[in-house]
C-alpha positions as YAML, in Angstrom:
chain: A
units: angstrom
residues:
- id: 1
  name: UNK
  ca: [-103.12, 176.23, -84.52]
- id: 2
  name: UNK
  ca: [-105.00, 176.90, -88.00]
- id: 3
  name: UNK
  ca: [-104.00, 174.59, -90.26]
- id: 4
  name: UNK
  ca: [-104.12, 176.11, -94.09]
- id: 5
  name: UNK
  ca: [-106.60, 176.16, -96.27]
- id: 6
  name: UNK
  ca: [-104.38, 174.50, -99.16]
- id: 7
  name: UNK
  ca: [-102.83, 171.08, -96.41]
- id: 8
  name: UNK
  ca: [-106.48, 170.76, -95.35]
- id: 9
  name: UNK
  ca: [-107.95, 170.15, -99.40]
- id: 10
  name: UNK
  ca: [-104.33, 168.29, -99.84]
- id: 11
  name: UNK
  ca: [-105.15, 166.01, -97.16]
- id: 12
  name: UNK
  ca: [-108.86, 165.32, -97.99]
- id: 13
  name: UNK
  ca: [-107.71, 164.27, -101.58]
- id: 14
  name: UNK
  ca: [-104.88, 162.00, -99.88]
- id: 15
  name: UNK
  ca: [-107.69, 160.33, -97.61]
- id: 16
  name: UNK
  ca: [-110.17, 160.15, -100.51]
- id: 17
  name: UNK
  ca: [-107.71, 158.43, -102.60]
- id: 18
  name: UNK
  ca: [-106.03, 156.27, -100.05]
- id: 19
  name: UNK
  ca: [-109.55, 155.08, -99.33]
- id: 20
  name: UNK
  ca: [-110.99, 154.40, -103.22]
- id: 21
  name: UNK
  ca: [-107.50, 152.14, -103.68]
- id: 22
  name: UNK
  ca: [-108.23, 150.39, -100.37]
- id: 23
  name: UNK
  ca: [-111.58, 149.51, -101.85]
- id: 24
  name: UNK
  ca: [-110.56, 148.81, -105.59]
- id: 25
  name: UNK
  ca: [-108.43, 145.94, -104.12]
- id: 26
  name: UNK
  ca: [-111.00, 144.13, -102.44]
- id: 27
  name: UNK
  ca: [-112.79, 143.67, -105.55]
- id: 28
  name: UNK
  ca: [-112.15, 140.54, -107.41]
- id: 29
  name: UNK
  ca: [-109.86, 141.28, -110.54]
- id: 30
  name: UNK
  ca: [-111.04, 139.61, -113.79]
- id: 31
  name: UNK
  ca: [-109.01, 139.45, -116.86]
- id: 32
  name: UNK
  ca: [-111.07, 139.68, -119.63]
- id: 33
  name: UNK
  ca: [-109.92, 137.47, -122.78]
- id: 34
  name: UNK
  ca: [-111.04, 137.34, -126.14]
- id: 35
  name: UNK
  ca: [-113.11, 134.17, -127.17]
- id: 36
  name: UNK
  ca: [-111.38, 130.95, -127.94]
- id: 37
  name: UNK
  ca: [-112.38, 129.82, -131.66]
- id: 38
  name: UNK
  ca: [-113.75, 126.45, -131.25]
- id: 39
  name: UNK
  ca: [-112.83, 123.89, -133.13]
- id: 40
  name: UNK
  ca: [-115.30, 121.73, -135.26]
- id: 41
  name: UNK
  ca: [-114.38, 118.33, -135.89]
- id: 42
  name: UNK
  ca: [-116.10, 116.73, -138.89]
- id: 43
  name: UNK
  ca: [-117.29, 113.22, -136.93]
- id: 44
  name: UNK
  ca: [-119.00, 115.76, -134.23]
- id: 45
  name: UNK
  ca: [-122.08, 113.10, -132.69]
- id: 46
  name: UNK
  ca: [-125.23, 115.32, -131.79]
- id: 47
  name: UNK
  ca: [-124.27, 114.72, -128.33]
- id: 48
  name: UNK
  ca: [-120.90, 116.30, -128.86]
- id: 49
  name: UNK
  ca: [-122.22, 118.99, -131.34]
- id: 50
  name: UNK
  ca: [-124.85, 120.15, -127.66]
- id: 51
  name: UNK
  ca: [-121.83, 120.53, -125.83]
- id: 52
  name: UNK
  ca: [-120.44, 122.71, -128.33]
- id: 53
  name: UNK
  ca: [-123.13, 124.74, -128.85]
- id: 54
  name: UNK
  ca: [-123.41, 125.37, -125.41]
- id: 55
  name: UNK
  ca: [-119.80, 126.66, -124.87]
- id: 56
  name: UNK
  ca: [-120.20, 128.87, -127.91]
- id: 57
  name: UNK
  ca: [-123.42, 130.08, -125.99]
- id: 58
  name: UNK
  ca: [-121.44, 131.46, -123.27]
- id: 59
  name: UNK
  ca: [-118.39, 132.43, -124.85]
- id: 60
  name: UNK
  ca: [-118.14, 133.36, -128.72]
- id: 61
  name: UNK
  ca: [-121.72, 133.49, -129.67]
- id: 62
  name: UNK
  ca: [-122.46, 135.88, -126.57]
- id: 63
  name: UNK
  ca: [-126.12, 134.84, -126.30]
- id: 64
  name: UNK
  ca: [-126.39, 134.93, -123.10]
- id: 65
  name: UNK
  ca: [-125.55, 138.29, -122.98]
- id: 66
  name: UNK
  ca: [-129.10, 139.74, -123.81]
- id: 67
  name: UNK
  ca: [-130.80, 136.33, -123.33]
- id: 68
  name: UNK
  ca: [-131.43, 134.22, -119.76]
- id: 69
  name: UNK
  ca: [-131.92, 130.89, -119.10]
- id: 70
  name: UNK
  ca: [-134.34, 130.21, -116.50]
- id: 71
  name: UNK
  ca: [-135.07, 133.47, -115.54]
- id: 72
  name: UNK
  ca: [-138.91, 132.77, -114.16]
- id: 73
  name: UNK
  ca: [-139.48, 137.37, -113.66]
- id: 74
  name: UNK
  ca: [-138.61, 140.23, -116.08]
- id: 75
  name: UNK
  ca: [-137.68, 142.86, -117.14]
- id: 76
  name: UNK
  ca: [-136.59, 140.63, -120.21]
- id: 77
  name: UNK
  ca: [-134.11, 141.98, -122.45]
- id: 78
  name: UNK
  ca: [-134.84, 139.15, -124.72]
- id: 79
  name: UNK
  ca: [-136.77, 135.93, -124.28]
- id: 80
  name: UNK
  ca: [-135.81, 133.51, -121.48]
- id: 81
  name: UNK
  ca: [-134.55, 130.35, -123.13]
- id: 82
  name: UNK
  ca: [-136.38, 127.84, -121.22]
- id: 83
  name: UNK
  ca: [-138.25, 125.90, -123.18]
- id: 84
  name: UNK
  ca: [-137.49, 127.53, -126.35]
- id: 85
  name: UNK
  ca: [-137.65, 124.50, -128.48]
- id: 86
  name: UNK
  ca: [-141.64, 123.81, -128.12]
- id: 87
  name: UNK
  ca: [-142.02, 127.25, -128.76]
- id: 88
  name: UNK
  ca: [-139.92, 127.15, -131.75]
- id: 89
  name: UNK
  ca: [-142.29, 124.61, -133.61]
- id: 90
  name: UNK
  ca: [-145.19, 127.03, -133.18]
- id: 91
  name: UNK
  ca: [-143.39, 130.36, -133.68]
- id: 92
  name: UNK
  ca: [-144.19, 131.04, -137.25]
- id: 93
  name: UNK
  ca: [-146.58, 128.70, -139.18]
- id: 94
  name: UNK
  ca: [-144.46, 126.32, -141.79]
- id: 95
  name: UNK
  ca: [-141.08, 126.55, -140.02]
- id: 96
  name: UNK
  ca: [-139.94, 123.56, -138.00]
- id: 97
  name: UNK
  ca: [-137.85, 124.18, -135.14]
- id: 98
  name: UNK
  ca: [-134.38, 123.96, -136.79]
- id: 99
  name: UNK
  ca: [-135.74, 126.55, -139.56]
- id: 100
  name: UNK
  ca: [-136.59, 128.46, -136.93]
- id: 101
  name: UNK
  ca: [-134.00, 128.56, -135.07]
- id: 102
  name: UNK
  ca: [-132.10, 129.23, -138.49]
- id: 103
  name: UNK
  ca: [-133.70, 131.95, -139.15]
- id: 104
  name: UNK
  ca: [-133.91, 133.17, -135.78]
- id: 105
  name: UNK
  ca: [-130.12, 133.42, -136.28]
- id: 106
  name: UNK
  ca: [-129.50, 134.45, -139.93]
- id: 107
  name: UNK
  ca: [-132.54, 137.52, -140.64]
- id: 108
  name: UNK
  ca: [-133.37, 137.74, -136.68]
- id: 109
  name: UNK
  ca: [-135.35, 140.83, -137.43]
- id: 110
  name: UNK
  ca: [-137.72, 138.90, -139.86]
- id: 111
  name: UNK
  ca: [-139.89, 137.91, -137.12]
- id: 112
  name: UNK
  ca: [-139.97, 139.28, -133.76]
- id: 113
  name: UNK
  ca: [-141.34, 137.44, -130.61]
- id: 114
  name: UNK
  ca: [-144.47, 139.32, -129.70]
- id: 115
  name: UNK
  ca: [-143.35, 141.72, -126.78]
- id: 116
  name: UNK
  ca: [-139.93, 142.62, -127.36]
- id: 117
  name: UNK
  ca: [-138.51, 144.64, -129.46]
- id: 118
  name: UNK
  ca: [-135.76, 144.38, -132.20]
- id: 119
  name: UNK
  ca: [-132.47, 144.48, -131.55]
- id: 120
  name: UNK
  ca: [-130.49, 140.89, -132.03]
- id: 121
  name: UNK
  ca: [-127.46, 141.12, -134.15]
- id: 122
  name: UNK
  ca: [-126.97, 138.84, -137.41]
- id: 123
  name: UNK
  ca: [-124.68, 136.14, -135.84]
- id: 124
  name: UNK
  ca: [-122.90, 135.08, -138.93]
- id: 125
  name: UNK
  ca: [-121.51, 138.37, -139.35]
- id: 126
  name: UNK
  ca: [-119.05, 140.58, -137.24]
- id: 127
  name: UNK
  ca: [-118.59, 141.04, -134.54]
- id: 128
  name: UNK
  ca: [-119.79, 137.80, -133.65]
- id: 129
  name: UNK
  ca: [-119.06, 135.71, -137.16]
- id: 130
  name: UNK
  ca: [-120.27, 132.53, -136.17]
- id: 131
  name: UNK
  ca: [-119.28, 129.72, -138.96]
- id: 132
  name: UNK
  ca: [-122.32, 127.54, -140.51]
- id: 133
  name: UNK
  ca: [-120.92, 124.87, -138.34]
- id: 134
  name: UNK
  ca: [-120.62, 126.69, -135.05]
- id: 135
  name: UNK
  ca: [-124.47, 127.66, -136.01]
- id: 136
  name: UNK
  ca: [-125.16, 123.60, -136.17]
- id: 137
  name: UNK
  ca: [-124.10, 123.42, -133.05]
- id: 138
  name: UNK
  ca: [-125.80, 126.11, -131.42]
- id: 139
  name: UNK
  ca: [-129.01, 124.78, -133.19]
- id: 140
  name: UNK
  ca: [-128.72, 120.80, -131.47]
- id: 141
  name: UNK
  ca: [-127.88, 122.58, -128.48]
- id: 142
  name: UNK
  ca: [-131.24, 125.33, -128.48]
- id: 143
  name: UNK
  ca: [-133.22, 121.83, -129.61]
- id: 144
  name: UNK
  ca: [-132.53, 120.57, -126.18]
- id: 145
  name: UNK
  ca: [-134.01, 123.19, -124.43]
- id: 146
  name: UNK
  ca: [-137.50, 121.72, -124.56]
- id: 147
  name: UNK
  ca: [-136.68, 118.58, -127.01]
- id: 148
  name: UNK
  ca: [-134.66, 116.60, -128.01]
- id: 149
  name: UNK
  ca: [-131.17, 117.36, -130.21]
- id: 150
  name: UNK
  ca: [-131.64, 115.82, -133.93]
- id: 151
  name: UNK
  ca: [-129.21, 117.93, -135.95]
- id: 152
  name: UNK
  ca: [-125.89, 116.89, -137.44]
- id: 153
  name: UNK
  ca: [-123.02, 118.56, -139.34]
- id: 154
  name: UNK
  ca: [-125.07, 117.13, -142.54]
- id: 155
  name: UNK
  ca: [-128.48, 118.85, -141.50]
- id: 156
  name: UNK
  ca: [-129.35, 121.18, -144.32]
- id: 157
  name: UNK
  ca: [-132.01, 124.19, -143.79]
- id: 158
  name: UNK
  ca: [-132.92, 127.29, -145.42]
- id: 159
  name: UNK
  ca: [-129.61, 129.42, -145.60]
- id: 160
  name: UNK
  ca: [-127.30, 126.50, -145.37]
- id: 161
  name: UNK
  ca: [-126.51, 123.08, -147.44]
- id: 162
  name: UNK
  ca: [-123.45, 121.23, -146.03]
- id: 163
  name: UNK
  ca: [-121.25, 119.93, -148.55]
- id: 164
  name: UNK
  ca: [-121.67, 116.56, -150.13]
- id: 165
  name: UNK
  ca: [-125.34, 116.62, -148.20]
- id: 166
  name: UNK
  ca: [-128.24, 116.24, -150.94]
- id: 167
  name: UNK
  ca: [-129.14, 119.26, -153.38]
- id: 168
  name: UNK
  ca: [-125.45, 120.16, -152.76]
- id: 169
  name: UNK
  ca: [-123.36, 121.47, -155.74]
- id: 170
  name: UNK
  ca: [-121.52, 118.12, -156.46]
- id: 171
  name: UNK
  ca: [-123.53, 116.16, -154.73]
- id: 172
  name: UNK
  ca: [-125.21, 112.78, -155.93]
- id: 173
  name: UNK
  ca: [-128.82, 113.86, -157.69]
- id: 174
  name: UNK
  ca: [-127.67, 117.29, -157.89]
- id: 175
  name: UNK
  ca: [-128.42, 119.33, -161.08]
- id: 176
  name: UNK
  ca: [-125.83, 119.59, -163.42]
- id: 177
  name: UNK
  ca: [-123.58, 122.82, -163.80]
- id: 178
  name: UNK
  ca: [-125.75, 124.20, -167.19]
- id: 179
  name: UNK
  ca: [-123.44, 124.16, -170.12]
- id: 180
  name: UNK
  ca: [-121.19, 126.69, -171.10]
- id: 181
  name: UNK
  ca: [-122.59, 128.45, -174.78]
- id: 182
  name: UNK
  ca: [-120.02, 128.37, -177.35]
- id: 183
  name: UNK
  ca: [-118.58, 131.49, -178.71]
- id: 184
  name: UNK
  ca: [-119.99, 133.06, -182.22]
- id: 185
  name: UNK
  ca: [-117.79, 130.87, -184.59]
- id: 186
  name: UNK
  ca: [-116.09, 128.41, -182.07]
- id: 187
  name: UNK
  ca: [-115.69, 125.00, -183.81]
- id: 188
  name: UNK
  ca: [-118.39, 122.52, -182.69]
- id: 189
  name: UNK
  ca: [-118.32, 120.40, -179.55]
- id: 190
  name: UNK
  ca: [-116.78, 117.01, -180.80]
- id: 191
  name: UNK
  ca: [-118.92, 113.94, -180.62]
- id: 192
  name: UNK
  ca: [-118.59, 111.34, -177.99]
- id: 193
  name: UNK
  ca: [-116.58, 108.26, -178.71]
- id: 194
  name: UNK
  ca: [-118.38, 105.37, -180.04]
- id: 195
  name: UNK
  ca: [-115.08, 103.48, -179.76]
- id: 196
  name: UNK
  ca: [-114.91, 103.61, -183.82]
- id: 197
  name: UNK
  ca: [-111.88, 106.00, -184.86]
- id: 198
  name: UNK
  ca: [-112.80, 109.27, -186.32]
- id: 199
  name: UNK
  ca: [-113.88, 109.73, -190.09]
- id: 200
  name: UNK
  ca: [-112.07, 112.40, -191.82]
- id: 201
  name: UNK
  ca: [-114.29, 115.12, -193.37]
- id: 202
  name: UNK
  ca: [-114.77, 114.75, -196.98]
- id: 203
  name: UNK
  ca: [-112.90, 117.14, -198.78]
- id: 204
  name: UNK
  ca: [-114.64, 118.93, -201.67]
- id: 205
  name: UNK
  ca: [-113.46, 118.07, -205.22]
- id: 206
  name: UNK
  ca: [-111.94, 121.43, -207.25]
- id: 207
  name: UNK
  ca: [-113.93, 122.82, -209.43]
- id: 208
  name: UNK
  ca: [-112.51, 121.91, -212.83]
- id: 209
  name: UNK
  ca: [-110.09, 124.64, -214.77]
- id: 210
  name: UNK
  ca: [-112.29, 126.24, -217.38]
- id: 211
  name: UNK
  ca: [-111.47, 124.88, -220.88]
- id: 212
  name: UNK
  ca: [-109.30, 127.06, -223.02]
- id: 213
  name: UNK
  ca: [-111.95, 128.73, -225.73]
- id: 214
  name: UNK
  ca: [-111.48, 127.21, -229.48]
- id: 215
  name: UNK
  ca: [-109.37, 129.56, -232.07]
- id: 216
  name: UNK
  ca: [-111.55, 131.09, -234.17]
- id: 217
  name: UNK
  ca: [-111.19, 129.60, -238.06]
- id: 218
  name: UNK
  ca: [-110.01, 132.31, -240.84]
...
């Protein structure tokens, strides 16, 4: 018996599919979330501030994404992180390794490692949006890969100053806020207190009425 043109293309696409489902559920299911925001405490120890960095590594900050850690053969995408920090104090002449790293994360397309090309998105900005703090972190976290951590939440560099930390607006030694200029015929700024009350201004004596003139004589 010949069996139909049409039931034999039916029955191919019922095998096809009953085989591609088969498959699709032996492959692990992953539900994909979006990234937890990560709290930063303000009494974060270096220690603790490594550990954070390292979770926003793998999770918010998406680094490892485009970079590897460890990764001994390329093709690189972007450098391997292995030993990043030693590299970092050589990278560009005058730049320690967290103003490196700093910048490395804020302008990453003002210097590009010899080899690759550009391509690393600003990290303090969307889609990513990491917070000057979350950056800290990241920072004492890179400085252990190769070194030794030395950041805190009060390290300062080139496109951040932590509150209250020196050179701060606010902040002991800080220059003062420049004076407001008064407005064209504002009354003057009064004098401090020397603890003696105010003296009145003097007010000018009026001019004397002008006599009455003398009758003339007949």
């Amino acid at each position: 018996m010949t069996v139909p043109h049409t039931a034999r293309v039916g029955l191919l696409v019922l095998a096809a599919t009953s085989f591609y489902t088969y498959v699709g559920q032996m492959v692990p299911q992953k539900e994909v979330l979006p990234p937890q925001e990560t709290v930063i405490r303000a009494d974060l120890t270096t220690d603790e501030m490594v550990k954070v960095g390292q979770e926003i590594m793998n999770g918010k900050g998406l680094c490892f994404t485009c970079h590897t850690l460890g990764k001994t053969k390329g093709p690189f995408r972007f450098p391997d992180m292995s030993g990043v920090d030693v590299r970092a104090k050589t990278r560009v002449p005058g730049l320690s390794d967290v103003e490196y790293f700093a910048q490395s994360i804020y302008e990453p397309e003002k210097f590009i490692v010899p080899g690759f090309n550009p391509g690393m998105p600003v990290i303090n900005k969307p889609p990513i949006g990491l917070t000057d703090q979350e950056i800290l972190c990241v920072i004492a976290y890179l400085q252990t890969l190769g070194g030794t951590a030395t950041v805190t939440l009060q390290t300062a560099h080139h496109y951040y100053t932590p509150p209250g930390a020196p050179g701060a607006p606010g902040a002991p030694g800080a220059a003062p806020a420049p004076a407001a200029a008064s407005a064209p015929g504002a009354a003057p700024a009064a004098p401090a207190a020397t603890g003696a009350p105010p003296t009145a201004p003097a007010i000018p004596a009026a001019a004397p009425a002008p006599a009455a003139p003398a009758k003339g004589t007949r």
